[in-house]
Amino acid sequence: MLNPATGEAIAEAPASTATDVDRAVAAARGAFEGWARTTPAERSLALLRIADALERDADEIARLEATNAGKPLQAFKDDEIPFMVDNLRFFAGAARTMEGKPAGEYLEGYTSMVRREPVGVVGQIAPWNYPLMMAVWKIGPALATGNTVVLKPAPTTPLTSLHLAGLAAQHLPNGVLNVVAGGTEPGAALVEHPDVDMVSLTGSVETGKWVAAHAAQTLKRVHLELGGKAPVIVFDDVELASALETIAGTGYYNAGQDCTAATRVLAAGDVYDDVVGGLAEQARGLVMGDTLAADTTLGPLNSRRQRERVEGFLERAPARAEVVTGGHEPELPGFFLEPTVVANLQQDDELVQREIFGPVITVQRFSDEGDAIAWANGTPYGLASSVWTRDLGRALRVANALRFGCVWINDHIPLASEMPHGGYRGSGYGKDLSMYSLEDYTNVKHVMANIS
């Protein structure tokens, strides 16, 4: 394992094989019947104890994530740890409040009831951009509903997931939560395994297509949270100073390696120049460096390969595109890239159409509301978006027209455990967070009794 802020090796992790996946799946299958029969109160208590352990171990977890994933330590402690703890506690409560239609007589002489039951053994594949948070988002609803889990973190960022497994092992029966490390071999084995009932992936569109196709061979249930290209529509009546601070903060958070990042800005003509200049000013104010330092506000890209991918987008930009600021490798070790603003772009440009997944914010100029909506919807993705205006009618009108799983009004990225997160179109299907995610991890059963 490398520290992306220095490029230096920090640890060794196992490269699990298909045989290891067989063992993990067998353990999950062996534990399933017992775990599925536990009461909601028992599952709830286990999740509460894991949340408490994560909260107590926050300093060590933050150090691991900062060094393995290149995240600024303070931002991870302030933003991600509290949300993960809250998320586990939410699903601890949700385990005890599962909803279904009440029992009743819908056919004379018969009483019907609807049950929600766990799917079974769930294979879960987490990404490298939010290694621990995505692991928590996945295991919370799966365990709350009585499933057993085989989790595979990304090959470059397994450390915090392995640490989580150690904490969870103190509060769960053997085999309920299993973690395998490594890359393509264990991932493919998990997706194709005949004794895995469901696969949940957070990853790229290309990987999602592969998972859906191969999971279909055994008719597994599939849950996909894939890429994004979040449009940020800025109308000419907003208070720009605070808006641009938020947009830049959420565009460059985690070095832009976020499928909901505010990296595709559409600005009304009257404020276009101010938006471009303001975002550039915000970018220049970010501090790159040691991810353990309290004043660092921008971390590195996850790997040399990822930095080269982002740089490729900039190198292929059309001649009319203007790199207003950034775009260069700073004189720092590791895989840093300066925060970048690119202006003078058009709808068909690659920088607008494809997910960059790096610290690059693009800006387009629009002249009317219709163009803004059409361009916002005019990519293959449909995960998240935001609208910035003081006109309530326009805000709701545009929000209704946007084809995205989430639309924020006058903000970007705030999440609540009670609210669903998931995409439309090329961004996948299924929901994380909220009671809706429990539906993805359960089967609906109709039980009918002859009472005559």
PDB file of C-alpha atoms in Angstrom, residues 4 69-72 75 80 128-130 248-259 261-263 286-289 291 296-303 306-307 309-310 335-340 355-361 413:
ATOM      1  CA  PRO A   4      -0.612   8.950  -2.141  1.00  0.00           C
ATOM      2  CA  ALA A  69      -6.435   7.256   0.918  1.00  0.00           C
ATOM      3  CA  GLY A  70      -4.709  10.655   0.890  1.00  0.00           C
ATOM      4  CA  LYS A  71      -7.462  12.466   2.752  1.00  0.00           C
ATOM      5  CA  PRO A  72      -6.736  15.548   4.860  1.00  0.00           C
ATOM      6  CA  ALA A  75     -11.603  16.980   7.246  1.00  0.00           C
ATOM      7  CA  GLU A  80     -16.790  11.586   7.602  1.00  0.00           C
ATOM      8  CA  TRP A 128     -11.130   3.820  -3.192  1.00  0.00           C
ATOM      9  CA  ASN A 129     -12.420   7.385  -2.949  1.00  0.00           C
ATOM     10  CA  TYR A 130     -14.422   6.836   0.275  1.00  0.00           C
ATOM     11  CA  ALA A 248     -15.547  25.280  -4.648  1.00  0.00           C
ATOM     12  CA  GLY A 249     -15.479  23.565  -1.273  1.00  0.00           C
ATOM     13  CA  THR A 250     -17.680  20.742  -2.526  1.00  0.00           C
ATOM     14  CA  GLY A 251     -16.028  20.597  -5.932  1.00  0.00           C
ATOM     15  CA  TYR A 252     -12.518  20.205  -4.542  1.00  0.00           C
ATOM     16  CA  TYR A 253     -13.425  18.149  -1.462  1.00  0.00           C
ATOM     17  CA  ASN A 254     -11.528  14.848  -1.502  1.00  0.00           C
ATOM     18  CA  ALA A 255      -9.545  16.270  -4.449  1.00  0.00           C
ATOM     19  CA  GLY A 256     -12.704  16.134  -6.567  1.00  0.00           C
ATOM     20  CA  GLN A 257     -12.771  12.336  -6.292  1.00  0.00           C
ATOM     21  CA  ASP A 258     -16.472  12.207  -5.545  1.00  0.00           C
ATOM     22  CA  CYS A 259     -19.260  11.226  -7.925  1.00  0.00           C
ATOM     23  CA  ALA A 261     -18.690  16.672  -6.543  1.00  0.00           C
ATOM     24  CA  ALA A 262     -19.703  20.164  -7.694  1.00  0.00           C
ATOM     25  CA  THR A 263     -17.335  20.113 -10.650  1.00  0.00           C
ATOM     26  CA  LEU A 286      -6.476  25.793  -1.005  1.00  0.00           C
ATOM     27  CA  VAL A 287      -3.471  24.348   0.803  1.00  0.00           C
ATOM     28  CA  MET A 288      -1.798  21.172  -0.472  1.00  0.00           C
ATOM     29  CA  GLY A 289       0.655  19.139   1.567  1.00  0.00           C
ATOM     30  CA  THR A 291      -2.459  15.086   4.916  1.00  0.00           C
ATOM     31  CA  THR A 296      -4.010  20.998   4.645  1.00  0.00           C
ATOM     32  CA  THR A 297      -7.257  21.473   2.721  1.00  0.00           C
ATOM     33  CA  LEU A 298      -6.515  19.622  -0.529  1.00  0.00           C
ATOM     34  CA  GLY A 299      -5.116  16.119  -0.652  1.00  0.00           C
ATOM     35  CA  PRO A 300      -3.533  14.207  -3.524  1.00  0.00           C
ATOM     36  CA  LEU A 301      -5.115  12.039  -6.165  1.00  0.00           C
ATOM     37  CA  ASN A 302      -5.427   8.411  -5.103  1.00  0.00           C
ATOM     38  CA  SER A 303      -2.649   7.133  -7.358  1.00  0.00           C
ATOM     39  CA  GLN A 306      -5.481   8.528 -11.450  1.00  0.00           C
ATOM     40  CA  ARG A 307      -3.449  11.747 -11.701  1.00  0.00           C
ATOM     41  CA  ARG A 309      -6.000  10.143 -16.110  1.00  0.00           C
ATOM     42  CA  VAL A 310      -7.049  13.604 -14.925  1.00  0.00           C
ATOM     43  CA  PHE A 335       0.272  12.453  -6.558  1.00  0.00           C
ATOM     44  CA  PHE A 336      -0.902  16.040  -6.076  1.00  0.00           C
ATOM     45  CA  LEU A 337      -2.444  18.165  -8.833  1.00  0.00           C
ATOM     46  CA  GLU A 338      -3.193  21.861  -8.508  1.00  0.00           C
ATOM     47  CA  PRO A 339      -6.891  22.720  -8.172  1.00  0.00           C
ATOM     48  CA  THR A 340      -8.033  23.729 -11.632  1.00  0.00           C
ATOM     49  CA  GLU A 355     -16.458  12.167 -15.246  1.00  0.00           C
ATOM     50  CA  ILE A 356     -13.001  13.601 -14.542  1.00  0.00           C
ATOM     51  CA  PHE A 357     -12.788  12.521 -10.899  1.00  0.00           C
ATOM     52  CA  GLY A 358     -10.150  15.022  -9.914  1.00  0.00           C
ATOM     53  CA  PRO A 359      -9.710  18.626  -8.711  1.00  0.00           C
ATOM     54  CA  VAL A 360     -11.040  20.184 -11.927  1.00  0.00           C
ATOM     55  CA  ILE A 361     -14.092  22.467 -12.076  1.00  0.00           C
ATOM     56  CA  ILE A 413     -23.591  17.657  -0.982  1.00  0.00           C
TER      57      ILE A 413
END
